[in-house]
Tab-separated table of C-alpha atoms in Angstrom:
chain	number	residue	atom	x	y	z
A	20	MET	CA	112.643	99.970	148.433
A	21	PRO	CA	115.871	102.029	148.434
A	22	ASP	CA	117.417	99.656	145.864
A	23	ILE	CA	114.480	100.185	143.511
A	24	ILE	CA	114.584	103.970	143.872
A	25	LYS	CA	118.340	103.973	143.290
A	26	ALA	CA	117.904	101.931	140.083
A	27	LEU	CA	115.210	104.180	138.558
A	28	PRO	CA	117.538	106.772	136.980
A	29	THR	CA	119.296	104.055	134.959
A	30	LYS	CA	116.251	103.921	132.641
A	31	LYS	CA	116.385	100.155	132.659
A	32	VAL	CA	113.390	97.932	133.109
A	33	ILE	CA	112.724	96.951	136.686
A	34	ILE	CA	110.761	93.756	137.148
A	35	LEU	CA	108.999	93.321	140.449
A	36	TYR	CA	107.544	89.887	140.977
A	37	GLY	CA	106.231	87.804	143.814
A	38	ALA	CA	103.297	85.846	145.097
A	39	ARG	CA	99.812	87.295	145.016
A	40	GLN	CA	98.795	89.700	147.772
A	41	VAL	CA	102.280	90.400	149.146
A	42	GLY	CA	102.305	94.151	148.464
A	43	LYS	CA	103.880	94.578	145.008
A	44	THR	CA	101.284	97.086	143.811
A	45	THR	CA	101.348	98.942	147.122
A	46	LEU	CA	105.136	99.225	146.907
A	47	VAL	CA	105.078	100.544	143.331
A	48	LYS	CA	102.347	103.086	144.087
A	49	GLN	CA	104.269	104.284	147.160
A	50	ILE	CA	107.430	104.767	145.082
A	51	LEU	CA	105.480	106.623	142.370
A	52	LYS	CA	104.260	109.186	144.924
A	53	ASN	CA	107.847	110.465	145.029
A	54	ILE	CA	108.694	110.168	141.328
A	55	SER	CA	107.599	112.798	138.829
A	56	GLY	CA	106.491	111.427	135.497
A	57	GLY	CA	106.048	107.903	136.807
A	58	VAL	CA	103.135	105.855	135.516
A	59	TYR	CA	101.470	102.751	136.912
A	60	LEU	CA	99.905	100.401	134.373
A	61	SER	CA	97.901	97.396	135.492
A	62	CYS	CA	97.511	94.414	133.198
A	63	ASP	CA	94.248	93.745	135.032
A	64	GLU	CA	92.846	96.477	132.752
A	65	PRO	CA	91.767	94.883	129.448
A	66	ASP	CA	93.179	97.670	127.254
A	67	VAL	CA	96.578	97.571	128.952
A	68	ARG	CA	96.693	93.783	128.823
A	69	GLU	CA	95.802	93.854	125.115
A	70	ALA	CA	98.426	96.522	124.427
A	71	PHE	CA	101.177	94.332	125.875
A	72	THR	CA	100.060	90.881	124.771
A	73	GLY	CA	102.044	89.555	121.826
A	74	LYS	CA	103.555	92.959	121.044
A	75	THR	CA	107.098	93.904	120.167
A	76	SER	CA	109.126	96.114	122.461
A	77	THR	CA	108.702	98.927	119.896
A	78	ALA	CA	104.919	98.668	120.145
A	79	MET	CA	105.102	98.642	123.955
A	80	LYS	CA	107.271	101.773	123.974
A	81	ALA	CA	104.787	103.521	121.671
A	82	PHE	CA	101.927	102.635	124.020
A	83	ILE	CA	103.796	103.979	127.044
A	84	ARG	CA	104.774	107.227	125.314
A	85	ASP	CA	101.186	107.907	124.297
């Protein structure tokens, strides 16, 4: 977790991946408790999944900003 927190100010994309049910979501939500302005988006939500499916990076940025 310290490596992820240290990388956050770089404003780069951080990809967290792994097998199902290993704690990825729990880890992200724990980190976000200590980060102001952080947002968790789940692609399990149909509107979020639709917003990111087949979209350009510009469209994704617009969705996040809104």
